[in-house]
PDB file of C-alpha atoms in Angstrom:
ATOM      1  CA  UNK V 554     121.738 114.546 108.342  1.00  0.00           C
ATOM      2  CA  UNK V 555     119.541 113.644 111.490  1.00  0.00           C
ATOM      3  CA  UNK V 556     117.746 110.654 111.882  1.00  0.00           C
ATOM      4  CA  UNK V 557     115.533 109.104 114.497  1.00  0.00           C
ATOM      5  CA  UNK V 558     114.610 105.356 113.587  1.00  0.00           C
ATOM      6  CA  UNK V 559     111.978 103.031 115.635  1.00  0.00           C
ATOM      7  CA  UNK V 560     109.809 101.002 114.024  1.00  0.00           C
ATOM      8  CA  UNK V 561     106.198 101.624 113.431  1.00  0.00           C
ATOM      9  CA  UNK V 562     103.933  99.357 115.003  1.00  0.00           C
ATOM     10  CA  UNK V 563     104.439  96.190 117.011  1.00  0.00           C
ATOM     11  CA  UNK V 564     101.998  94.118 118.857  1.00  0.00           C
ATOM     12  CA  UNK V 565     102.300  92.061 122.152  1.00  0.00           C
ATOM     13  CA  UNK V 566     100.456  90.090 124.684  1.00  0.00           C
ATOM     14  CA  UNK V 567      99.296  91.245 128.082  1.00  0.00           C
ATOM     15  CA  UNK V 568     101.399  90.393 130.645  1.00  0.00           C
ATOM     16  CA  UNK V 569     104.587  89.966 128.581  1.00  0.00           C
ATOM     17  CA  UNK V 570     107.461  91.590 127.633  1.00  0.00           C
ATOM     18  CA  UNK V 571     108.053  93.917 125.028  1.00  0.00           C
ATOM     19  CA  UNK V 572     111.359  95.811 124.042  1.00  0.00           C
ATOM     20  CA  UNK V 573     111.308  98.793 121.275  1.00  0.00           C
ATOM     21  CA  UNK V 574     114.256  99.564 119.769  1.00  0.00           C
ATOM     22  CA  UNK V 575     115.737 102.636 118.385  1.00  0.00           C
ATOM     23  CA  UNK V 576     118.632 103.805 116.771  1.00  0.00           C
ATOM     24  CA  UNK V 577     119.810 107.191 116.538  1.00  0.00           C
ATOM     25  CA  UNK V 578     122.081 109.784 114.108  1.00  0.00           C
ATOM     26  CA  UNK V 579     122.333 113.005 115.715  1.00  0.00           C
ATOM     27  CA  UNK V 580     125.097 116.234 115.288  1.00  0.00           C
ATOM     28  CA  UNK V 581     126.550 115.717 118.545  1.00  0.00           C
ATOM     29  CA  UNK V 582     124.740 114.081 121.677  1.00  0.00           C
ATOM     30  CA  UNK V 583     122.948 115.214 124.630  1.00  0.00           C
ATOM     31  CA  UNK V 584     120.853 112.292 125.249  1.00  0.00           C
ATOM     32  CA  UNK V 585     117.859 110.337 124.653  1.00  0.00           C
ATOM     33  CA  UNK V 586     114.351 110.290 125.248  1.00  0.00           C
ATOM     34  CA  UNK V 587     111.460 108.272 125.601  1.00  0.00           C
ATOM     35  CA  UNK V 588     107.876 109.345 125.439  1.00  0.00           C
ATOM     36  CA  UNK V 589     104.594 108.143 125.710  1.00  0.00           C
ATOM     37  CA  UNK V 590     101.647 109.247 123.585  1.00  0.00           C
ATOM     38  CA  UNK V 591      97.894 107.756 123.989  1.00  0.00           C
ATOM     39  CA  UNK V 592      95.697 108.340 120.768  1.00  0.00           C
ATOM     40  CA  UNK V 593      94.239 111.946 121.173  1.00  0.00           C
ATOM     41  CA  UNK V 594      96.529 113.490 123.917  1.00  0.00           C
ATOM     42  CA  UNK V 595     100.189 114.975 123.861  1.00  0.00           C
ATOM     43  CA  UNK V 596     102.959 112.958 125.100  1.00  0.00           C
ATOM     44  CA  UNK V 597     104.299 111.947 128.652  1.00  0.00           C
ATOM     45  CA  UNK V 598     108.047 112.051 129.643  1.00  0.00           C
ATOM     46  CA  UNK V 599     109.140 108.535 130.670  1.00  0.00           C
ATOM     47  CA  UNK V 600     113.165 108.718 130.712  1.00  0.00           C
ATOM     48  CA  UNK V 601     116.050 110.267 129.657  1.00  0.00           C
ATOM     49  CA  UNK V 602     119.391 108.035 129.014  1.00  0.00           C
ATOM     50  CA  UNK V 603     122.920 110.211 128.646  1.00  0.00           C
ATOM     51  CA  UNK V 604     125.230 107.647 129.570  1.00  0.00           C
ATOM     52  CA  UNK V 605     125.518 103.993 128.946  1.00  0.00           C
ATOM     53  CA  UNK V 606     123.319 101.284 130.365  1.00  0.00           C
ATOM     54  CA  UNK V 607     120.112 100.772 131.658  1.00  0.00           C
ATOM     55  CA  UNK V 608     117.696 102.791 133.425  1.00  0.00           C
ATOM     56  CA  UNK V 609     114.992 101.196 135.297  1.00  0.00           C
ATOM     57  CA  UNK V 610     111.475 102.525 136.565  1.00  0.00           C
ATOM     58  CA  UNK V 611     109.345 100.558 137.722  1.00  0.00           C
ATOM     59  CA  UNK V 612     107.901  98.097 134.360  1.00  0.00           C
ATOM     60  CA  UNK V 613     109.979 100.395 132.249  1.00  0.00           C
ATOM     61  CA  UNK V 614     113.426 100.287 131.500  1.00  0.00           C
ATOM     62  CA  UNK V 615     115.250 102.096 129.153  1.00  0.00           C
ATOM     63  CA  UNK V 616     119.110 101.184 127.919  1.00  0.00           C
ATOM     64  CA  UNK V 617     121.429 102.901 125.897  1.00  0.00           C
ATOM     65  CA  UNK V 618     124.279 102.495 124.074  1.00  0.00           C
ATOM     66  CA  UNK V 619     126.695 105.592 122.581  1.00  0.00           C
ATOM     67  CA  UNK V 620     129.100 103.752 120.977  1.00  0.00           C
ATOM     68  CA  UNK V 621     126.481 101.806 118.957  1.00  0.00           C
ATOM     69  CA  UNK V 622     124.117 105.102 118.718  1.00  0.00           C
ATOM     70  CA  UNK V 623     121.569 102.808 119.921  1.00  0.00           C
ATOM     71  CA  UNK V 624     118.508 102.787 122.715  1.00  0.00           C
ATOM     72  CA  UNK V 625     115.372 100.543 123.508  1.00  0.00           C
ATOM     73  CA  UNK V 626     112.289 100.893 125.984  1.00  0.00           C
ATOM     74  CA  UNK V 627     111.621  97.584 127.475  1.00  0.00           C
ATOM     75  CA  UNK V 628     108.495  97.346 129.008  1.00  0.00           C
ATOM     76  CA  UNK V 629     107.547  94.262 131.396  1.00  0.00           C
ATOM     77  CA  UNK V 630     104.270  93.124 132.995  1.00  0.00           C
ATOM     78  CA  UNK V 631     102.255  94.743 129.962  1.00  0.00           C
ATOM     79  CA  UNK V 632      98.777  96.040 130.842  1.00  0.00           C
ATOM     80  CA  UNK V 633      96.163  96.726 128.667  1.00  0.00           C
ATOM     81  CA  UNK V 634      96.714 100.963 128.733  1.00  0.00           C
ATOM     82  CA  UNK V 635     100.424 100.357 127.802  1.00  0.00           C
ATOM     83  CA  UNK V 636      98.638 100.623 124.498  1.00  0.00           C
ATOM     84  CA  UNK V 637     100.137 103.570 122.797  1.00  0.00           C
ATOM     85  CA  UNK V 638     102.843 105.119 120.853  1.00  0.00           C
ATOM     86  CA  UNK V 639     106.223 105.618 122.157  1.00  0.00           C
ATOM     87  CA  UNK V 640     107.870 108.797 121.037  1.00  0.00           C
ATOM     88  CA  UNK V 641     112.309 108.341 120.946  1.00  0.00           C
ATOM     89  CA  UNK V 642     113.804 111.575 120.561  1.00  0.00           C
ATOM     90  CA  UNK V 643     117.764 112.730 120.426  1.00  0.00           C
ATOM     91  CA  UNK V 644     118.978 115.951 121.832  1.00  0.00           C
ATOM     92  CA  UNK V 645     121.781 116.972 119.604  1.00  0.00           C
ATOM     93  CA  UNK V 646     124.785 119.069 120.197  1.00  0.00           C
ATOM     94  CA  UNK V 647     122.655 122.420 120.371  1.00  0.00           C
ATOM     95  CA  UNK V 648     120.478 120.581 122.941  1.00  0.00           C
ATOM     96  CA  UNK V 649     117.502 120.441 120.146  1.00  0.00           C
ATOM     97  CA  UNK V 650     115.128 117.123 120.356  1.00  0.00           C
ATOM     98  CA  UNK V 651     115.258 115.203 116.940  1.00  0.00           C
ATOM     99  CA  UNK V 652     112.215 113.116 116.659  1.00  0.00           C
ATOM    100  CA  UNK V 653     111.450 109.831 115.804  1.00  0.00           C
ATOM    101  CA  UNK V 654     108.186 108.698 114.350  1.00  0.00           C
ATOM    102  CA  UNK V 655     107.290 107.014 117.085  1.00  0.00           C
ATOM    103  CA  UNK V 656     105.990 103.177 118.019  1.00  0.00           C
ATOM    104  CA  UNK V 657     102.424 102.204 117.969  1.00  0.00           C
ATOM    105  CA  UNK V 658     102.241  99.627 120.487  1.00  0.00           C
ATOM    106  CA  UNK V 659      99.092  97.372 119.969  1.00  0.00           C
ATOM    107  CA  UNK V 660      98.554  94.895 123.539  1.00  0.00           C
ATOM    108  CA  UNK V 661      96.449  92.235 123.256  1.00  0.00           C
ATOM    109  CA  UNK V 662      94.262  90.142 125.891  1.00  0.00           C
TER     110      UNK V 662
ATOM    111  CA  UNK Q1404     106.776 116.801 138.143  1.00  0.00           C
ATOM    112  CA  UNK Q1405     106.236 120.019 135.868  1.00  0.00           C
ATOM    113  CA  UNK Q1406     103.114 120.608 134.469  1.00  0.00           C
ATOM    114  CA  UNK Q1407     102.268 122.652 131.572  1.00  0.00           C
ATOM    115  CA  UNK Q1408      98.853 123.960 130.543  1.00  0.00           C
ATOM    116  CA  UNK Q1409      96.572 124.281 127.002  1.00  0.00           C
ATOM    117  CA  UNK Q1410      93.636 126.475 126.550  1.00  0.00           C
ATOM    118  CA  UNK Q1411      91.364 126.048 124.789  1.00  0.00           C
ATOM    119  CA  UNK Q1412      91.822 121.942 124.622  1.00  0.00           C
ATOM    120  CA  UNK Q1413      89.477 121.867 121.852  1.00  0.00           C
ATOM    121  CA  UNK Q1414      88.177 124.814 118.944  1.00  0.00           C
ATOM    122  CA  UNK Q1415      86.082 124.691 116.017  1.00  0.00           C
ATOM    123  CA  UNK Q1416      86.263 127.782 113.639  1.00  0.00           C
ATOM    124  CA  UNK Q1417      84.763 129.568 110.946  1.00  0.00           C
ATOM    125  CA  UNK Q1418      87.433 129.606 107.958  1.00  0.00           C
ATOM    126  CA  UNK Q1419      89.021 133.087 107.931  1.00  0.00           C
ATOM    127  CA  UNK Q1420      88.813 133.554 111.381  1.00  0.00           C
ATOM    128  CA  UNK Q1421      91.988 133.880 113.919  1.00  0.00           C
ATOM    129  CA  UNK Q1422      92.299 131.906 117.014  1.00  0.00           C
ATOM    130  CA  UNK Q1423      94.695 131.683 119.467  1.00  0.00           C
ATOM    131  CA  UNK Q1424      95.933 129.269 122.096  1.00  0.00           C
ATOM    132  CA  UNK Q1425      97.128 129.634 125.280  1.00  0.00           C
ATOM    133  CA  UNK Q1426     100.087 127.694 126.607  1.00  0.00           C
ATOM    134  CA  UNK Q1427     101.112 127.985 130.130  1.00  0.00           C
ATOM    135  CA  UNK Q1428     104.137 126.389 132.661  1.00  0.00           C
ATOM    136  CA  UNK Q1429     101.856 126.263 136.166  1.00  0.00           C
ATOM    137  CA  UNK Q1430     104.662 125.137 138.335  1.00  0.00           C
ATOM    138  CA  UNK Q1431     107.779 126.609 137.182  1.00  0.00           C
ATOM    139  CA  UNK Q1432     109.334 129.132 134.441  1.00  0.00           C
ATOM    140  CA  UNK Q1433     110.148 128.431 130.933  1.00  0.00           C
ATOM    141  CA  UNK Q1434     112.540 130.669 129.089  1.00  0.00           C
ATOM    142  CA  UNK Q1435     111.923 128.328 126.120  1.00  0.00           C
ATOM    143  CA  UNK Q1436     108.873 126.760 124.871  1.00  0.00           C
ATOM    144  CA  UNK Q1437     108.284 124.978 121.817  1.00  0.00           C
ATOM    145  CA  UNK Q1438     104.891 124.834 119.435  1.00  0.00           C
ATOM    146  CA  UNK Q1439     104.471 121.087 117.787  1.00  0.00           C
ATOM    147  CA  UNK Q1440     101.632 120.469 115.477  1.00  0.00           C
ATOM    148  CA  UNK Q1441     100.847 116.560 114.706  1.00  0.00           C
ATOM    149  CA  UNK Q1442      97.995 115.436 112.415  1.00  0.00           C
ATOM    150  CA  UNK Q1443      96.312 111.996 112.561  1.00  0.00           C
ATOM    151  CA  UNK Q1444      98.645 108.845 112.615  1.00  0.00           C
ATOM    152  CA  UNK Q1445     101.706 111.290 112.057  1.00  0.00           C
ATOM    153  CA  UNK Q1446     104.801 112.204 114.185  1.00  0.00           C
ATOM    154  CA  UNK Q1447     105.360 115.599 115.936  1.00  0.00           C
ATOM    155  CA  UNK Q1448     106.525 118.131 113.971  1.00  0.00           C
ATOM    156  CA  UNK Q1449     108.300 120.708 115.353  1.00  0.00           C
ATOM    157  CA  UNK Q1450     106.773 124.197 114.340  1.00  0.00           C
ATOM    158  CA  UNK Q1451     108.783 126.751 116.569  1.00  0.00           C
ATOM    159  CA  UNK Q1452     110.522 127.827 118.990  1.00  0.00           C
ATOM    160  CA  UNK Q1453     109.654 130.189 121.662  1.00  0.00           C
ATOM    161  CA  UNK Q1454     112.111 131.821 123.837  1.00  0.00           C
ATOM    162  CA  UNK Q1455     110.899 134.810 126.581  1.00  0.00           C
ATOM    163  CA  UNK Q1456     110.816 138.139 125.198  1.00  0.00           C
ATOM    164  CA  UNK Q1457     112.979 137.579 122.049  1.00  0.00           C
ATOM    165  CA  UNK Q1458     111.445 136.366 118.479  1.00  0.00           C
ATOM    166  CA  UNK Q1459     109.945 132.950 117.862  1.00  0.00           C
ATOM    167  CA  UNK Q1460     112.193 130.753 115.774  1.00  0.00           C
ATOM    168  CA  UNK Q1461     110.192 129.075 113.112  1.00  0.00           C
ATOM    169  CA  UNK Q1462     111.179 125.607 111.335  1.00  0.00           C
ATOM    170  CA  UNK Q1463     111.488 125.411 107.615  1.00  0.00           C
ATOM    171  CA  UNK Q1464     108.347 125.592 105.856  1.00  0.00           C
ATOM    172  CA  UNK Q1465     106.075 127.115 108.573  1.00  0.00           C
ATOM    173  CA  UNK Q1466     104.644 130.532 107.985  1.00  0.00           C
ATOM    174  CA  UNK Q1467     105.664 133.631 110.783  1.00  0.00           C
ATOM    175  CA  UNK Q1468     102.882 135.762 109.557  1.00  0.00           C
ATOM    176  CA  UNK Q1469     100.204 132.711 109.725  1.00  0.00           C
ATOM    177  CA  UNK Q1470     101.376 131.561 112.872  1.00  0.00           C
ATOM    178  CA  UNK Q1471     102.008 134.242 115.411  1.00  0.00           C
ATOM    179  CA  UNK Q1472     103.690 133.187 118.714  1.00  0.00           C
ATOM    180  CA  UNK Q1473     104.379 135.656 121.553  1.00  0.00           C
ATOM    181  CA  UNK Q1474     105.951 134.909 124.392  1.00  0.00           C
ATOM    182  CA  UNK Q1475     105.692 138.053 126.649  1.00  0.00           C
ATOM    183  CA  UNK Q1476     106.526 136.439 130.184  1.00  0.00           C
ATOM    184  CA  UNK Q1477     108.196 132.667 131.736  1.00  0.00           C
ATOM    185  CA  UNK Q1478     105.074 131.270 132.325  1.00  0.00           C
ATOM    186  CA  UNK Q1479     103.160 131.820 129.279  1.00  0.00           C
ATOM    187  CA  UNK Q1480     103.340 131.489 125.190  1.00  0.00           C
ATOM    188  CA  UNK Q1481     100.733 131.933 122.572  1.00  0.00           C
ATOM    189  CA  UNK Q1482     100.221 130.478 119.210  1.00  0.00           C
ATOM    190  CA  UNK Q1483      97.958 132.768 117.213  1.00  0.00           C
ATOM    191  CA  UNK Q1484      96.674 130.991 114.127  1.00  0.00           C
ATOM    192  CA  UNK Q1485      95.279 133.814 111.680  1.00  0.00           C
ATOM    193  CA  UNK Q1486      93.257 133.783 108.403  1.00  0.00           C
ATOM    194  CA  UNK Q1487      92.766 129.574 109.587  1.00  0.00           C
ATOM    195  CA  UNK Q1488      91.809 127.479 106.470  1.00  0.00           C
ATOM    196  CA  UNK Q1489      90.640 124.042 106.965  1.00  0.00           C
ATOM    197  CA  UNK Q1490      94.048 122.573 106.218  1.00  0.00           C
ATOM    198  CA  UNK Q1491      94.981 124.181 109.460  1.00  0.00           C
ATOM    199  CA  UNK Q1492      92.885 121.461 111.337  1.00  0.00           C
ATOM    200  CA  UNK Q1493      95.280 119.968 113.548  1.00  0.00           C
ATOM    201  CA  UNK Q1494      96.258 118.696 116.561  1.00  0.00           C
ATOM    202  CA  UNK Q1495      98.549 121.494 117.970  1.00  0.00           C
ATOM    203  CA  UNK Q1496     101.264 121.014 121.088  1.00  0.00           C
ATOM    204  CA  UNK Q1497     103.131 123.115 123.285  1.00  0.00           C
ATOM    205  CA  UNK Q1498     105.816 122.277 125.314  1.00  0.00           C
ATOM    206  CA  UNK Q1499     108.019 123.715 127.656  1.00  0.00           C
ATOM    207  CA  UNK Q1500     111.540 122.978 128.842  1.00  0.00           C
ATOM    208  CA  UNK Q1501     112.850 122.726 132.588  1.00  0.00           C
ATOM    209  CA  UNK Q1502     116.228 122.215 134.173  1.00  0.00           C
ATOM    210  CA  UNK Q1503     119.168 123.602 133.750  1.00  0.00           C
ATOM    211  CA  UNK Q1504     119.430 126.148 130.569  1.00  0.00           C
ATOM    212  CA  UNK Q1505     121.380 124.460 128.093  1.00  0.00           C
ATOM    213  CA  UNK Q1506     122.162 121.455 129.993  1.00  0.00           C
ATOM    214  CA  UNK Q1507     121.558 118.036 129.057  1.00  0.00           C
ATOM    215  CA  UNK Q1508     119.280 117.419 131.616  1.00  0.00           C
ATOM    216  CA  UNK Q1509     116.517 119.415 130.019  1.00  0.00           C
ATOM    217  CA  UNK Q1510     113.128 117.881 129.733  1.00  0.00           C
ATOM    218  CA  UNK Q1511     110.511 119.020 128.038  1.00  0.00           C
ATOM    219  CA  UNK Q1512     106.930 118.698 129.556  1.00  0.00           C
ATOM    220  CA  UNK Q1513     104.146 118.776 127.045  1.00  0.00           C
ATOM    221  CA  UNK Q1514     100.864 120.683 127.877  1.00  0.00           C
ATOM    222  CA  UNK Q1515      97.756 118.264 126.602  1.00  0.00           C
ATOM    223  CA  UNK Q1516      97.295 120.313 123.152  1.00  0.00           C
ATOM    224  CA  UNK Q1517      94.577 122.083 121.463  1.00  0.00           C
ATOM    225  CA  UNK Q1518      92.380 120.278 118.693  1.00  0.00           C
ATOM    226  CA  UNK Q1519      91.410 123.110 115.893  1.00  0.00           C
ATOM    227  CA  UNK Q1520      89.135 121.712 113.385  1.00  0.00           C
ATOM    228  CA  UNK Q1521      88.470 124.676 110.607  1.00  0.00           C
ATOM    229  CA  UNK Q1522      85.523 124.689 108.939  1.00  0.00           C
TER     230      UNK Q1522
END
C-alpha cells in the first residue's frame, strides 16, 4: 500500500533549527511535497523535490532522497509564526498526492 | 503564484438544509480540482476529484448523492452538501492543480476553505 510517515508533533526554540523528517511509500514517484498549514486555514505550497538533494528557499530547505524514499523540511532562523503543521505529500505514478498526517510544529520563546 | 478562491469562508446551517460552496482558480484554469475535507486535529482527507465537464471522482467511503460537485467551466467547481446533518460540520478544502497536465511539476494551490458547522 501507500504510506506517508512524519511524525506528529515536535517542539523547538526560536531562533534555532529544526529539521522534519519524512519517509515515503508510494506506487511509482512523481515527487514530493511540503506544505504549510496554520490552525484554522488551508495549506500553503512551500516546495516540491523530484530529484535528489536539497532545495533551498530562503529559511527553508527541503532535501530528498529516492533511493532511501526519504525527505525532510529544515527550517532555520525559527520565528514565532513558523508555528504550524507541515503537510508531506507523495505524488505517485498516476500523479495523485498521498498524504501524510502532517507535523505540528510547536516554537517556543 | 496561483491563487484559488472559497465562498462562503464560513456557514452555519439548519440540519436538513443544502449548501453549497464555491471554489474558484482567479488567475489561471484548472481542468482538475480536488475537494478535501479535514476535521479538528486531523489530516486532509481527500474527498474527490473534479475534472472540467466530466464526472467527479469520489474516494472510497464518500457519498455522490450527499456530496454533489459540478464542475461546469476551468475556473470554477462546486461542492453541494445536501440533506447536511451535524456530522457534516467540517472544515472543507478545495484545491486546484496548475502546470503542466500530467506532469510532475503539478502543484496544487489550496483555496482558504469553507467552515460548515450544522446545527
Amino acid at each position: 500500500g501507500q504510506n506517508i510517515d512524519q511524525p506528529t508533533e515536535m517542539t523547538a526554540t526560536e531562533g534555532a533549527i529544526v529539521q522534519i523528517n519524512c519517509t515515503y511509500q508510494t506506487s511509482g514517484f512523481n515527487g514530493l511535497f511540503w506544505y504549510q498549514q496554520h490552525a484554522g486555514e488551508a495549506p500553503t505550497f512551500l516546495s516540491y523535490n523530484v530529484l535528489d538533494g536539497l532545495e533551498e528557499k530562503g529559511r527553508f530547505s527541503s532535501f530528498l532522497s529516492r533511493s532511501k524514499g526519504y525527505s525532510y523540511l529544515l527550517l532555520k532562523e525559527l520565528q514565532m509564526k513558523d508555528s504550524a503543521s507541515y503537510l508531506c505529500a507523495g505524488k505517485d505514478s498516476n500523479y495523485q498526492l498521498i498524504w501524510g498526517a502532517g507535523t505540528k510544529l510547536i516554537i517556543k520563546p | 503564484g496561483a491563487v484559488v478562491s472559497q465562498h462562503p469562508s464560513r456557514v452555519i446551517c439548519k440540519s436538513g438544509t443544502s449548501v453549497k460552496i464555491e471554489c474558484r482558480s482567479l488567475d489561471f484554469q484548472a481542468t482538475t480540482m480536488f475537494w478535501y475535507r479535514q476535521f479538528p486535529k486531523q489530516s486532509l482527507m481527500l474527498m474527490a476529484t473534479s475534472n472540467e465537464g466530466s464526472k467527479a471522482t469520489y474516494e472510497q467511503g464518500v457519498e455522490k448523492d450527499k456530496f454533489l460537485i459540478n464542475h461546469a467551466s476551468l475556473t470554477l467547481s462546486t461542492l453541494t452538501v445536501t440533506s447536511a446533518h451535524p456530522e457534516d460540520s467540517s472544515f472543507y478544502i478545495c484545491s486546484a492543480k496548475t502546470g503542466l497536465a500530467g506532469g510532475p511539476e503539478e502543484t496544487q494551490y489550496f483555496g482558504p476553505g469553507t467552515r460548515l458547522l450544522v446545527l
